[in-house]
Coordinates of C-alpha atoms in Angstrom, one line a residue:
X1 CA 0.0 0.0 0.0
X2 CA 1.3 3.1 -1.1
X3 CA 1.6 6.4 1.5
X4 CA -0.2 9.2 0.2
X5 CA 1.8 12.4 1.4
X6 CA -0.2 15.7 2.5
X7 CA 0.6 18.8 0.5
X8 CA 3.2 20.9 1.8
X9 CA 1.0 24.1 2.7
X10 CA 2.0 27.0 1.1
X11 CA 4.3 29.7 2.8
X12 CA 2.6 32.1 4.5
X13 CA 3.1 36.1 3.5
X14 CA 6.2 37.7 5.7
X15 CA 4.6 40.7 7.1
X16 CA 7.7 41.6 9.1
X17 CA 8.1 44.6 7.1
X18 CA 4.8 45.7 7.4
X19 CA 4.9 45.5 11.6
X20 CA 8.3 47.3 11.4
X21 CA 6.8 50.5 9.8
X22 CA 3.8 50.8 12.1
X23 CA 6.0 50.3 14.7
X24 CA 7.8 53.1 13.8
X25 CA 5.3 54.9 12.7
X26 CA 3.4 54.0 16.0
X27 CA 6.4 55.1 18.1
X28 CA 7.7 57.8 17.1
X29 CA 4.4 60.1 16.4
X30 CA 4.6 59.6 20.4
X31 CA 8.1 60.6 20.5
X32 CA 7.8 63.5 18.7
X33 CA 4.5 64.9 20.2
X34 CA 6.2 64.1 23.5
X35 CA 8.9 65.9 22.6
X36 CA 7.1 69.3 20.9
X37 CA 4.8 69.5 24.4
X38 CA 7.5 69.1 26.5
X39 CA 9.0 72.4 24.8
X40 CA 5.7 74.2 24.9
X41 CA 5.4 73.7 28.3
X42 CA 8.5 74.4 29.6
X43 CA 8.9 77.3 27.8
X44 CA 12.6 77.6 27.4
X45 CA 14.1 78.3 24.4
X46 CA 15.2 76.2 21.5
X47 CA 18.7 76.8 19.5
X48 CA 17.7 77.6 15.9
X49 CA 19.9 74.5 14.6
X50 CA 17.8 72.7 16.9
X51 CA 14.6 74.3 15.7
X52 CA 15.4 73.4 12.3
X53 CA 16.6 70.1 13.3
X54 CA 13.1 69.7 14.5
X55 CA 11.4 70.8 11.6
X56 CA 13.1 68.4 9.2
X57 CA 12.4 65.2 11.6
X58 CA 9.0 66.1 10.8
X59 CA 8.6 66.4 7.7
X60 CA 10.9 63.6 7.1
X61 CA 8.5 61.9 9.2
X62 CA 5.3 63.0 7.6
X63 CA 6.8 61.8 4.3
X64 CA 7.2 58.5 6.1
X65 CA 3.4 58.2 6.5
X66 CA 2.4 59.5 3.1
X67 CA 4.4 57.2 1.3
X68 CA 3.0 54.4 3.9
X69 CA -0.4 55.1 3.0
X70 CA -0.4 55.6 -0.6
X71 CA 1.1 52.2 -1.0
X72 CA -1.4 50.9 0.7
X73 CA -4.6 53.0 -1.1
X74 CA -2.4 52.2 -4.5
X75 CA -0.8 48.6 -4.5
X76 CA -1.9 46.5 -0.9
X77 CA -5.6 47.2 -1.0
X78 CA -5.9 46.0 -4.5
X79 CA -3.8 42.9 -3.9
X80 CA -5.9 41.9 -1.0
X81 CA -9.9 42.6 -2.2
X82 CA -8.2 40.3 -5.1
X83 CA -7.1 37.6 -2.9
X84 CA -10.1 38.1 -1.1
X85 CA -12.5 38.0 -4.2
X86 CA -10.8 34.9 -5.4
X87 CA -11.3 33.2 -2.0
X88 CA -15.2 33.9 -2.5
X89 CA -15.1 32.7 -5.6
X90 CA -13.1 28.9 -4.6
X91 CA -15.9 28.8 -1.8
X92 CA -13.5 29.4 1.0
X93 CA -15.8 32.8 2.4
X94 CA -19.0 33.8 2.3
X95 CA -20.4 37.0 0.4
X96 CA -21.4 38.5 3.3
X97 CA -17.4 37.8 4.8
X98 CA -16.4 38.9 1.9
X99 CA -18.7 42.6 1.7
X100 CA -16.9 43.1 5.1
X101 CA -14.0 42.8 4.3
X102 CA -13.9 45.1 0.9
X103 CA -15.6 47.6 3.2
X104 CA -13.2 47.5 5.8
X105 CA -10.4 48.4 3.4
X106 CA -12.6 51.0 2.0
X107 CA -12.9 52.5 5.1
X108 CA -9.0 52.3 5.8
X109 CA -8.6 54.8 2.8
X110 CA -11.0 57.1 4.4
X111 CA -9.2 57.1 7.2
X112 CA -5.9 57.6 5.0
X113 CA -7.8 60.6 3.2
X114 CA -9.0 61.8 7.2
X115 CA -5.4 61.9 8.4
X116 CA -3.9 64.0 5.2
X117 CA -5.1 67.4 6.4
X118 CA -3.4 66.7 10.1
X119 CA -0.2 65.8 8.1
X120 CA -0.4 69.0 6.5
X121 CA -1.1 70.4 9.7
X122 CA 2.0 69.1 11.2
X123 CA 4.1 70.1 8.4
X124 CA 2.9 73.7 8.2
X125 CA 3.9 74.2 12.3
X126 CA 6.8 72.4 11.9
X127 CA 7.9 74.8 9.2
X128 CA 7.0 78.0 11.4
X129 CA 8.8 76.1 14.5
X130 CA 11.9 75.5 12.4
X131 CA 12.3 79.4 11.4
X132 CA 11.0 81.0 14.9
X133 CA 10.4 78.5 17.7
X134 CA 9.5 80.7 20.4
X135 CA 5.7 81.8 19.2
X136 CA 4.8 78.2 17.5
X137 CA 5.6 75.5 19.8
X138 CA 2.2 75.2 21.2
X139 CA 0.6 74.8 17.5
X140 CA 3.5 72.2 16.9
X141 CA 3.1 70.4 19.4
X142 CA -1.2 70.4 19.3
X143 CA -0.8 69.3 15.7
X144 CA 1.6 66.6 16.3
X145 CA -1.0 65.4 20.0
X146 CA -3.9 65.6 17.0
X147 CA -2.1 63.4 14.5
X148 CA -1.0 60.8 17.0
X149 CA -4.6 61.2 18.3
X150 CA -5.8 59.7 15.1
X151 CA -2.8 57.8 13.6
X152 CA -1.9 55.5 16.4
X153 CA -5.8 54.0 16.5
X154 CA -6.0 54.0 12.8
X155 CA -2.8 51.4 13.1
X156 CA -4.2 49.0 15.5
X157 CA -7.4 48.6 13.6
X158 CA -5.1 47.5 10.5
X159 CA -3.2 45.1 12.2
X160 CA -6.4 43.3 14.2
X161 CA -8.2 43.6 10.6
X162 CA -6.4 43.5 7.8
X163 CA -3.0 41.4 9.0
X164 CA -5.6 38.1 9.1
X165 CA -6.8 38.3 6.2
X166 CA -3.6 39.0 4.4
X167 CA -2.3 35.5 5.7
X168 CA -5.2 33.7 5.2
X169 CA -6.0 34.3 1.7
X170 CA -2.9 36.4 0.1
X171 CA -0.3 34.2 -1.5
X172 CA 3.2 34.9 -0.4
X173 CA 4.8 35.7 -4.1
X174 CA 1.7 38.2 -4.7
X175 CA 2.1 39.8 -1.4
X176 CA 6.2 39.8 -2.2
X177 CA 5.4 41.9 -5.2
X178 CA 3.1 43.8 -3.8
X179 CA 5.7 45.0 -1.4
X180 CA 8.7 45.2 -3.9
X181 CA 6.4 47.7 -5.7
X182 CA 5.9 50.0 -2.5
X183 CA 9.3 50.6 -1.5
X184 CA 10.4 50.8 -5.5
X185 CA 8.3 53.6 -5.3
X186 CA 10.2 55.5 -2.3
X187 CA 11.3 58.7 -3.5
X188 CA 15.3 58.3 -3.8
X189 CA 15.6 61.6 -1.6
X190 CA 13.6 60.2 1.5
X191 CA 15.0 55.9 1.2
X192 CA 18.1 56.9 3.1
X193 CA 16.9 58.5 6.1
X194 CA 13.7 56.0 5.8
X195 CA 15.3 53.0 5.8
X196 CA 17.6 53.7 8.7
X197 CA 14.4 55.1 10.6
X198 CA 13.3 51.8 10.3
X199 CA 16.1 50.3 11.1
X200 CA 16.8 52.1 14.4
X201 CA 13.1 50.2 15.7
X202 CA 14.3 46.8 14.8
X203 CA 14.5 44.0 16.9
X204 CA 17.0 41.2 16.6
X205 CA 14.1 38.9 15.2
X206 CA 14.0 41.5 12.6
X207 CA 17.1 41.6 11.2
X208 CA 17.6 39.0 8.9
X209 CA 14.5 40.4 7.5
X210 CA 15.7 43.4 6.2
X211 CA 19.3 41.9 5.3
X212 CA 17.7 39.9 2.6
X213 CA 18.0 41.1 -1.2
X214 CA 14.6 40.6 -1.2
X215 CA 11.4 42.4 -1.6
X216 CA 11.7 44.4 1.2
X217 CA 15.7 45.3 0.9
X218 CA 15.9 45.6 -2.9
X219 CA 15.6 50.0 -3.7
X220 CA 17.2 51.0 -0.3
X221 CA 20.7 52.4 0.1
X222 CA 22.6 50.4 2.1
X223 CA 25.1 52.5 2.8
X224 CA 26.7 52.8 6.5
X225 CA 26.7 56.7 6.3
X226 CA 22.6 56.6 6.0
X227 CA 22.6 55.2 9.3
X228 CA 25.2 57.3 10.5
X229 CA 23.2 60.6 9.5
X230 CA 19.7 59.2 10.8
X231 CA 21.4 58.6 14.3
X232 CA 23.2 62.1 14.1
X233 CA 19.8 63.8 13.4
X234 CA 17.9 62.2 16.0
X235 CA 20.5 62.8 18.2
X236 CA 19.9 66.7 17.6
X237 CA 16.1 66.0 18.0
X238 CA 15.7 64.4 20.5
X239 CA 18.7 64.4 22.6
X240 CA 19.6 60.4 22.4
X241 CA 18.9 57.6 21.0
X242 CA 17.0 55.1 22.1

């Protein structure tokens, strides 16, 4: 009698990347709103260098979350109501499973669309703070409390919604692709300092992760100096690094 061998299951997507950005994302909207109150409130003033310094964290940072969300509106969303369409149609969800979850990822892009004008927000103080951060530390530091107010919730209703379904019905190669195209569309001025942003919130676990030539590594600059002039600039921020 012959064995009949089970199918190897197939490889569940990697969304190590995927955590690492809201992590960052998630982290440091708290550090920076942290930091902007703590100025407000205490008052003392802020050396211009610093000021500037300040300024350019931000809108580095706001970049960060633009570019987040438009690969999500643009290239994830897609990819998944596929997946999840194609799962409806091999029997493996119902419509009604289905509806919900097409609607949840339309509401994810209304929340995208929700948080662009506090973005702006945040950029427009930040510029004032940069060139005179005595009268505009309160309205930087409200704009970044507002954002984080909205961002940080917005984050953990993706990953208990959305991160399910992408490894129960999104193949591995298609969800590989799908993040190969995000970060090939990085703007070349913004990959340095992004990628070592996102690598100063790894963990160890994380690591190999973003060492591969893979999906994930493939248009960032791997250059040592990158990570050098992220550290220096967050030094200046904030004061040390974490």
């Amino acid at each position: 009698m012959t064995d009949t061998l089970a199918p190897t299951p197939a490889p569940s997507p990697d969304l190590t990347g995927l955590r690492l950005t809201h992590r960052a994302l998630r982290s440091d909207i708290q550090r920076l709103s942290t930091l902007a109150d703590g100025i407000a409130v205490s008052g003392r003033p802020v050396a211009p260098a610093r000021a500037r310094a300040i300024a350019a964290y931000v809108h580095r940072y706001t970049a960060a979350v633009l570019h987040h969300h438009a690969g999500e509106d643009r290239v994830l969303w897609p990819v998944i109501a596929a997946a999840v369409g194609q799962a409806l149609a091999d029997g493996d969800v119902t419509a009604g499973t289905a509806a919900a979850g097409i609607a949840g990822l339309a509401a994810l892009t209304d929340d995208h669309a929700a948080l662009a004008p506090l973005r702006d927000t945040c950029d427009a103080a930040a510029t004032l703070f940069g060139e005179d951060p005595v009268p505009h530390g309160r309205r930087l530091a409200e704009s970044l409390t507002a954002l984080r107010a909205r961002l940080v919730p917005h984050i953990a209703v993706e990953e208990r919604d959305v991160f399910p379904v992408i490894t129960r019905h999104v193949s591995a190669a298609d969800y590989t692709a799908a993040e190969a195209m995000i970060c090939a569309a990085t703007p070349a001025a913004e990959a340095p300092w992004m990628r070592a942003w996102l690598m100063s919130y790894a963990t160890a676990d994380d690591l190999p992760f973003l060492a591969l030539d893979g999906a994930f590594a493939y248009p960032w600059p791997t250059a040592e100096a990158s990570g050098q002039g992220y550290a220096a600039h967050a030094e200046e921020v904030f004061g040390t690094t974490r």
